PDB file of C-alpha atoms in Angstrom:
ATOM      1  CA  MET A 195     174.567  -4.197  28.212  1.00 54.00           C
ATOM      2  CA  SER A 196     175.155  -1.346  30.636  1.00 52.00           C
ATOM      3  CA  ARG A 197     178.557   0.206  31.329  1.00 48.00           C
ATOM      4  CA  THR A 198     178.391  -1.124  34.899  1.00 47.00           C
ATOM      5  CA  THR A 199     177.781  -4.665  33.655  1.00 46.00           C
ATOM      6  CA  VAL A 200     180.668  -4.448  31.164  1.00 42.00           C
ATOM      7  CA  SER A 201     182.995  -3.132  33.865  1.00 47.00           C
ATOM      8  CA  SER A 202     182.004  -5.936  36.235  1.00 46.00           C
ATOM      9  CA  THR A 203     182.515  -8.535  33.515  1.00 44.00           C
ATOM     10  CA  VAL A 204     185.990  -7.208  32.673  1.00 40.00           C
ATOM     11  CA  SER A 205     186.958  -7.080  36.353  1.00 44.00           C
ATOM     12  CA  ALA A 206     185.802 -10.655  36.851  1.00 44.00           C
ATOM     13  CA  ALA A 207     187.816 -11.772  33.828  1.00 43.00           C
ATOM     14  CA  ILE A 208     190.960 -10.071  35.141  1.00 39.00           C
ATOM     15  CA  ILE A 209     190.577 -11.657  38.578  1.00 38.00           C
ATOM     16  CA  THR A 210     190.026 -15.075  36.987  1.00 42.00           C
ATOM     17  CA  ALA A 211     193.162 -14.680  34.873  1.00 42.00           C
ATOM     18  CA  VAL A 212     195.244 -13.647  37.890  1.00 39.00           C
ATOM     19  CA  LEU A 213     193.987 -16.590  39.922  1.00 41.00           C
ATOM     20  CA  ALA A 214     194.708 -18.996  37.076  1.00 42.00           C
ATOM     21  CA  ALA A 215     198.233 -17.664  36.676  1.00 40.00           C
ATOM     22  CA  THR A 216     199.025 -17.899  40.373  1.00 41.00           C
ATOM     23  CA  THR A 217     197.368 -21.218  41.207  1.00 42.00           C
ATOM     24  CA  ALA A 218     198.064 -23.355  38.138  1.00 42.00           C
ATOM     25  CA  PRO A 219     200.908 -25.898  38.424  1.00 43.00           C
ATOM     26  CA  ALA A 220     204.194 -24.683  37.046  1.00 42.00           C
ATOM     27  CA  ILE A 221     205.234 -25.987  33.649  1.00 43.00           C
ATOM     28  CA  ALA A 222     208.503 -27.912  33.694  1.00 46.00           C
ATOM     29  CA  GLN A 223     211.252 -25.946  32.011  1.00 57.00           C
ATOM     30  CA  THR A 224     214.993 -26.315  31.669  1.00 57.00           C
ATOM     31  CA  PRO A 225     216.668 -23.524  33.660  1.00 78.00           C
ATOM     32  CA  ASN A 226     218.298 -20.888  31.515  1.00 81.00           C
ATOM     33  CA  VAL A 227     221.861 -19.888  32.366  1.00 90.00           C
ATOM     34  CA  PRO A 228     222.650 -16.247  31.501  1.00 91.00           C
ATOM     35  CA  PRO A 229     225.406 -16.033  28.866  1.00 91.00           C
ATOM     36  CA  LYS A 230     227.571 -13.921  31.170  1.00 93.00           C
ATOM     37  CA  LEU A 231     227.363 -16.590  33.863  1.00 94.00           C
ATOM     38  CA  ALA A 232     228.012 -19.420  31.405  1.00 92.00           C
ATOM     39  CA  ALA A 233     231.173 -17.642  30.221  1.00 92.00           C
ATOM     40  CA  MET A 234     232.673 -17.254  33.696  1.00 95.00           C
ATOM     41  CA  ALA A 235     235.748 -19.270  34.640  1.00 94.00           C
ATOM     42  CA  ALA A 236     236.454 -21.131  37.862  1.00 95.00           C
ATOM     43  CA  GLU A 237     239.255 -18.671  38.634  1.00 97.00           C
ATOM     44  CA  GLN A 238     236.728 -15.833  38.747  1.00 98.00           C
ATOM     45  CA  PHE A 239     234.531 -17.628  41.260  1.00 98.00           C
ATOM     46  CA  GLN A 240     237.563 -18.562  43.340  1.00 98.00           C
ATOM     47  CA  ALA A 241     238.784 -14.957  43.376  1.00 98.00           C
ATOM     48  CA  ARG A 242     235.341 -13.657  44.379  1.00 97.00           C
ATOM     49  CA  ALA A 243     234.702 -16.284  47.062  1.00 98.00           C
ATOM     50  CA  GLN A 244     233.850 -14.667  50.385  1.00 98.00           C
ATOM     51  CA  ILE A 245     235.603 -16.075  53.453  1.00 97.00           C
ATOM     52  CA  ILE A 246     233.823 -15.387  56.746  1.00 97.00           C
ATOM     53  CA  ASP A 247     236.357 -16.235  59.443  1.00 96.00           C
ATOM     54  CA  ASP A 248     235.481 -14.996  62.930  1.00 96.00           C
ATOM     55  CA  HIS A 249     238.196 -15.746  65.488  1.00 95.00           C
ATOM     56  CA  LEU A 250     235.467 -16.349  68.086  1.00 98.00           C
ATOM     57  CA  GLU A 251     233.846 -19.071  65.985  1.00 97.00           C
ATOM     58  CA  THR A 252     235.006 -22.657  65.497  1.00 97.00           C
ATOM     59  CA  GLU A 253     233.761 -22.745  61.902  1.00 98.00           C
ATOM     60  CA  THR A 254     234.646 -20.725  58.814  1.00 98.00           C
ATOM     61  CA  VAL A 255     232.168 -20.089  55.997  1.00 98.00           C
ATOM     62  CA  ILE A 256     233.248 -19.785  52.359  1.00 98.00           C
ATOM     63  CA  SER A 257     230.537 -18.536  50.000  1.00 98.00           C
ATOM     64  CA  THR A 258     230.199 -17.921  46.251  1.00 98.00           C
ATOM     65  CA  GLU A 259     227.351 -15.447  46.765  1.00 96.00           C
ATOM     66  CA  GLY A 260     229.402 -12.614  45.299  1.00 95.00           C
ATOM     67  CA  GLY A 261     230.452 -14.592  42.232  1.00 96.00           C
ATOM     68  CA  PHE A 262     227.368 -13.819  40.155  1.00 95.00           C
ATOM     69  CA  ARG A 263     224.010 -12.299  41.106  1.00 89.00           C
ATOM     70  CA  HIS A 264     220.773 -13.124  39.300  1.00 83.00           C
ATOM     71  CA  THR A 265     218.853  -9.873  38.931  1.00 77.00           C
ATOM     72  CA  ARG A 266     215.725  -8.550  37.269  1.00 79.00           C
ATOM     73  CA  GLY A 267     214.556  -5.242  35.841  1.00 70.00           C
ATOM     74  CA  LEU A 268     216.119  -1.863  35.222  1.00 73.00           C
ATOM     75  CA  PHE A 269     217.367  -1.542  38.799  1.00 60.00           C
ATOM     76  CA  LYS A 270     218.838  -5.077  38.825  1.00 69.00           C
ATOM     77  CA  THR A 271     216.809  -6.287  41.788  1.00 71.00           C
ATOM     78  CA  PRO A 272     218.069  -9.685  43.077  1.00 74.00           C
ATOM     79  CA  TRP A 273     215.717 -12.373  41.786  1.00 83.00           C
ATOM     80  CA  ASN A 274     215.742 -16.154  42.313  1.00 91.00           C
ATOM     81  CA  ASP A 275     219.443 -16.180  43.080  1.00 93.00           C
ATOM     82  CA  ASN A 276     221.517 -19.109  44.329  1.00 96.00           C
ATOM     83  CA  HIS A 277     225.026 -19.816  45.528  1.00 97.00           C
ATOM     84  CA  LEU A 278     227.177 -22.429  47.257  1.00 98.00           C
ATOM     85  CA  ARG A 279     228.432 -22.390  50.834  1.00 98.00           C
ATOM     86  CA  ALA A 280     231.091 -24.455  52.567  1.00 98.00           C
ATOM     87  CA  VAL A 281     231.290 -24.582  56.362  1.00 98.00           C
ATOM     88  CA  ILE A 282     234.715 -25.701  57.590  1.00 98.00           C
ATOM     89  CA  ASP A 283     235.548 -26.867  61.099  1.00 97.00           C
ATOM     90  CA  LYS A 284     238.788 -25.067  61.979  1.00 96.00           C
ATOM     91  CA  ARG A 285     239.749 -27.759  64.484  1.00 95.00           C
ATOM     92  CA  THR A 286     239.530 -30.757  62.143  1.00 96.00           C
ATOM     93  CA  GLY A 287     239.337 -29.348  58.612  1.00 96.00           C
ATOM     94  CA  ALA A 288     236.074 -31.225  58.005  1.00 97.00           C
ATOM     95  CA  ALA A 289     233.745 -29.400  55.625  1.00 98.00           C
ATOM     96  CA  ARG A 290     230.055 -29.581  54.847  1.00 98.00           C
ATOM     97  CA  PHE A 291     228.447 -28.047  51.787  1.00 98.00           C
ATOM     98  CA  GLU A 292     225.072 -26.534  51.011  1.00 98.00           C
ATOM     99  CA  VAL A 293     223.139 -24.686  48.318  1.00 98.00           C
ATOM    100  CA  ARG A 294     221.341 -21.450  49.213  1.00 98.00           C
ATOM    101  CA  GLN A 295     218.428 -20.382  47.015  1.00 97.00           C
ATOM    102  CA  THR A 296     216.119 -17.376  47.102  1.00 96.00           C
ATOM    103  CA  LEU A 297     212.665 -17.687  45.542  1.00 95.00           C
ATOM    104  CA  LYS A 298     210.499 -14.706  44.602  1.00 93.00           C
ATOM    105  CA  TYR A 299     207.063 -14.928  43.025  1.00 92.00           C
ATOM    106  CA  PRO A 300     203.685 -13.137  42.902  1.00 87.00           C
ATOM    107  CA  GLY A 301     200.486 -14.520  44.360  1.00 86.00           C
ATOM    108  CA  SER A 302     199.937 -16.512  47.521  1.00 89.00           C
ATOM    109  CA  PHE A 303     202.672 -18.060  49.666  1.00 92.00           C
ATOM    110  CA  ARG A 304     203.830 -21.485  48.442  1.00 94.00           C
ATOM    111  CA  GLY A 305     206.122 -22.903  51.116  1.00 96.00           C
ATOM    112  CA  TYR A 306     208.746 -24.869  49.184  1.00 98.00           C
ATOM    113  CA  GLY A 307     209.783 -27.932  51.179  1.00 97.00           C
ATOM    114  CA  GLU A 308     211.691 -30.343  48.935  1.00 98.00           C
ATOM    115  CA  VAL A 309     214.372 -30.339  46.250  1.00 98.00           C
ATOM    116  CA  ASN A 310     215.331 -32.870  43.600  1.00 98.00           C
ATOM    117  CA  TYR A 311     218.866 -32.574  42.273  1.00 97.00           C
ATOM    118  CA  GLN A 312     220.766 -34.189  39.450  1.00 93.00           C
ATOM    119  CA  THR A 313     223.416 -36.875  39.977  1.00 92.00           C
ATOM    120  CA  SER A 314     225.372 -39.064  37.567  1.00 88.00           C
ATOM    121  CA  THR A 315     222.758 -41.808  37.994  1.00 91.00           C
ATOM    122  CA  TRP A 316     219.304 -40.931  39.362  1.00 93.00           C
ATOM    123  CA  PRO A 317     217.844 -37.705  40.793  1.00 95.00           C
ATOM    124  CA  VAL A 318     218.113 -37.377  44.570  1.00 96.00           C
ATOM    125  CA  SER A 319     215.388 -35.879  46.773  1.00 97.00           C
ATOM    126  CA  ALA A 320     216.298 -33.880  49.865  1.00 97.00           C
ATOM    127  CA  PRO A 321     214.366 -31.807  52.407  1.00 98.00           C
ATOM    128  CA  LEU A 322     214.741 -28.046  52.402  1.00 98.00           C
ATOM    129  CA  ILE A 323     215.654 -26.023  55.461  1.00 98.00           C
ATOM    130  CA  LYS A 324     213.907 -22.664  55.619  1.00 97.00           C
ATOM    131  CA  VAL A 325     216.293 -19.770  56.258  1.00 97.00           C
ATOM    132  CA  ARG A 326     213.694 -16.992  56.152  1.00 95.00           C
ATOM    133  CA  ASP A 327     210.530 -15.875  54.360  1.00 95.00           C
ATOM    134  CA  ASN A 328     207.844 -13.184  54.332  1.00 92.00           C
ATOM    135  CA  ALA A 329     204.837 -15.490  54.606  1.00 91.00           C
ATOM    136  CA  GLN A 330     203.081 -13.050  56.928  1.00 87.00           C
ATOM    137  CA  ASN A 331     203.291 -10.152  54.477  1.00 83.00           C
ATOM    138  CA  CYS A 332     202.777 -11.457  50.938  1.00 84.00           C
ATOM    139  CA  ALA A 333     199.213 -11.734  49.638  1.00 71.00           C
ATOM    140  CA  LEU A 334     197.516 -12.231  46.292  1.00 61.00           C
ATOM    141  CA  PHE A 335     196.237  -8.692  45.803  1.00 61.00           C
ATOM    142  CA  GLU A 336     198.918  -6.695  47.615  1.00 58.00           C
ATOM    143  CA  ALA A 337     200.734  -5.359  44.574  1.00 53.00           C
ATOM    144  CA  GLY A 338     203.600  -3.892  46.564  1.00 61.00           C
ATOM    145  CA  GLU A 339     204.622  -7.172  48.190  1.00 70.00           C
ATOM    146  CA  VAL A 340     206.172 -10.160  46.412  1.00 88.00           C
ATOM    147  CA  CYS A 341     206.405 -13.503  48.180  1.00 93.00           C
ATOM    148  CA  PHE A 342     209.936 -14.386  49.218  1.00 93.00           C
ATOM    149  CA  GLU A 343     211.570 -17.561  50.515  1.00 96.00           C
ATOM    150  CA  GLU A 344     215.202 -18.361  51.221  1.00 96.00           C
ATOM    151  CA  VAL A 345     215.951 -22.062  51.546  1.00 98.00           C
ATOM    152  CA  THR A 346     218.984 -24.306  51.772  1.00 98.00           C
ATOM    153  CA  PHE A 347     219.844 -27.961  51.314  1.00 98.00           C
ATOM    154  CA  ALA A 348     222.921 -30.048  52.018  1.00 98.00           C
ATOM    155  CA  VAL A 349     224.966 -31.744  49.313  1.00 97.00           C
ATOM    156  CA  ASP A 350     227.810 -34.239  49.684  1.00 96.00           C
ATOM    157  CA  GLU A 351     231.332 -33.033  48.984  1.00 97.00           C
ATOM    158  CA  ALA A 352     231.966 -36.177  46.927  1.00 96.00           C
ATOM    159  CA  HIS A 353     229.105 -35.268  44.604  1.00 96.00           C
ATOM    160  CA  LEU A 354     230.426 -31.736  44.091  1.00 97.00           C
ATOM    161  CA  ARG A 355     233.908 -33.048  43.345  1.00 95.00           C
ATOM    162  CA  GLU A 356     232.464 -35.469  40.801  1.00 93.00           C
ATOM    163  CA  ILE A 357     230.764 -32.549  39.041  1.00 93.00           C
ATOM    164  CA  ALA A 358     233.996 -30.541  39.223  1.00 93.00           C
ATOM    165  CA  GLN A 359     235.869 -33.370  37.534  1.00 90.00           C
ATOM    166  CA  ARG A 360     233.355 -33.381  34.695  1.00 83.00           C
ATOM    167  CA  ARG A 361     234.050 -29.670  34.259  1.00 57.00           C
ATOM    168  CA  VAL A 362     237.799 -30.266  34.077  1.00 62.00           C
ATOM    169  CA  SER A 363     237.151 -33.005  31.520  1.00 63.00           C
ATOM    170  CA  GLY A 364     235.381 -30.495  29.288  1.00 61.00           C
ATOM    171  CA  THR A 365     231.701 -31.136  30.050  1.00 54.00           C
ATOM    172  CA  PRO A 366     230.333 -27.705  31.024  1.00 74.00           C
ATOM    173  CA  ALA A 367     226.673 -28.677  31.498  1.00 86.00           C
ATOM    174  CA  PRO A 368     225.213 -26.947  34.580  1.00 93.00           C
ATOM    175  CA  TRP A 369     224.191 -28.897  37.666  1.00 95.00           C
ATOM    176  CA  ALA A 370     220.383 -28.842  37.650  1.00 95.00           C
ATOM    177  CA  PHE A 371     217.870 -29.057  40.484  1.00 97.00           C
ATOM    178  CA  LYS A 372     214.244 -28.160  41.135  1.00 97.00           C
ATOM    179  CA  PHE A 373     212.413 -26.948  44.226  1.00 98.00           C
ATOM    180  CA  LYS A 374     208.952 -28.308  44.964  1.00 98.00           C
ATOM    181  CA  ALA A 375     205.995 -26.956  46.920  1.00 96.00           C
ATOM    182  CA  GLY A 376     203.773 -30.011  47.150  1.00 90.00           C
ATOM    183  CA  ASP A 377     202.396 -31.044  43.764  1.00 89.00           C
ATOM    184  CA  ALA A 378     201.317 -27.549  42.757  1.00 89.00           C
ATOM    185  CA  TYR A 379     204.535 -25.622  42.127  1.00 95.00           C
ATOM    186  CA  GLU A 380     208.117 -26.185  41.143  1.00 96.00           C
ATOM    187  CA  HIS A 381     211.056 -23.898  40.431  1.00 96.00           C
ATOM    188  CA  ARG A 382     213.995 -25.124  38.365  1.00 96.00           C
ATOM    189  CA  ALA A 383     217.477 -23.731  38.797  1.00 96.00           C
ATOM    190  CA  ALA A 384     221.096 -24.625  38.128  1.00 96.00           C
ATOM    191  CA  ILE A 385     224.655 -23.899  39.200  1.00 97.00           C
ATOM    192  CA  VAL A 386     227.445 -23.890  36.636  1.00 95.00           C
ATOM    193  CA  GLN A 387     230.396 -26.203  37.123  1.00 94.00           C
ATOM    194  CA  ALA A 388     232.820 -23.269  37.170  1.00 95.00           C
ATOM    195  CA  GLU A 389     231.199 -22.059  40.390  1.00 97.00           C
ATOM    196  CA  ILE A 390     231.582 -25.502  41.957  1.00 97.00           C
ATOM    197  CA  VAL A 391     235.222 -25.747  40.904  1.00 96.00           C
ATOM    198  CA  GLY A 392     235.911 -22.237  42.198  1.00 98.00           C
ATOM    199  CA  LEU A 393     234.407 -22.999  45.608  1.00 98.00           C
ATOM    200  CA  LEU A 394     236.299 -26.280  45.974  1.00 98.00           C
ATOM    201  CA  ARG A 395     239.577 -24.577  45.113  1.00 98.00           C
ATOM    202  CA  ALA A 396     238.894 -21.867  47.685  1.00 98.00           C
ATOM    203  CA  VAL A 397     238.117 -24.534  50.289  1.00 98.00           C
ATOM    204  CA  ASP A 398     241.278 -26.492  49.479  1.00 97.00           C
ATOM    205  CA  ASP A 399     243.384 -23.323  49.691  1.00 97.00           C
ATOM    206  CA  TYR A 400     241.874 -22.458  53.062  1.00 97.00           C
ATOM    207  CA  LYS A 401     242.518 -25.939  54.426  1.00 96.00           C
ATOM    208  CA  ARG A 402     246.151 -25.757  53.369  1.00 95.00           C
ATOM    209  CA  GLY A 403     246.434 -22.727  55.612  1.00 93.00           C
ATOM    210  CA  LEU A 404     245.327 -24.699  58.680  1.00 92.00           C
ATOM    211  CA  THR A 405     248.890 -25.543  59.647  1.00 81.00           C
ATOM    212  CA  HIS A 406     247.889 -27.063  62.987  1.00 79.00           C
ATOM    213  CA  LEU A 407     246.348 -29.982  61.081  1.00 76.00           C
ATOM    214  CA  ASP A 408     249.820 -30.932  59.818  1.00 67.00           C
ATOM    215  CA  ALA A 409     251.129 -30.804  63.374  1.00 63.00           C
ATOM    216  CA  MET A 410     248.291 -33.063  64.515  1.00 63.00           C
ATOM    217  CA  ALA A 411     248.965 -35.539  61.713  1.00 59.00           C
ATOM    218  CA  ALA A 412     252.719 -35.773  62.368  1.00 56.00           C
ATOM    219  CA  PRO A 413     252.538 -37.828  65.623  1.00 59.00           C
ATOM    220  CA  SER A 414     250.111 -40.245  63.959  1.00 54.00           C
ATOM    221  CA  ALA A 415     252.479 -40.729  61.037  1.00 56.00           C
ATOM    222  CA  GLN A 416     255.403 -41.351  63.381  1.00 54.00           C
ATOM    223  CA  ALA A 417     253.366 -43.830  65.404  1.00 57.00           C
ATOM    224  CA  GLY A 418     252.529 -45.708  62.215  1.00 55.00           C
TER     225      GLY A 418
END
């Protein structure tokens, strides 16, 4: 066999291996929680919660993004990170909650569109909202570019408070969910209960500072 033939055979084998790795369905795995994250307390997440309160906006955002960052490599590049966000209406105190997740991977663009998350009974499916991505720039053989997606999904406050209560009761299992791109790919992730408790405490503290809500409630109480 000539050197040219051997080289071509090796190149073909490498390309086949790359294609198999990037097109095969993902194997279901339980998400691993870094020990440092698992050891964090709710007070740490509460203290690190970021409050974005613009006086020209009617809503305030409270985020746990700075609580813990998932990174990779020597330079600690952010990698498949997630966090919680609460959006609070300053006028009424009503809050809505969401999970933000970044997804990085080699190969072709996947386009994650659905999430399944854990509840106390059965898993719940929810659509994903795309925040941003680099679908136009990532490609299979462009080594310098990794595919990137940032997605979000809504979660009920009651569900988060139920998880927080389990944490207080001494059940520190993380809240698990998985992102799906059709039937071909999935990415499993989790958020620890301490992060949920920390966010809820930050939200409750912020609401207590909305003193005008007490003034609005007083006439109703007197009328009753």
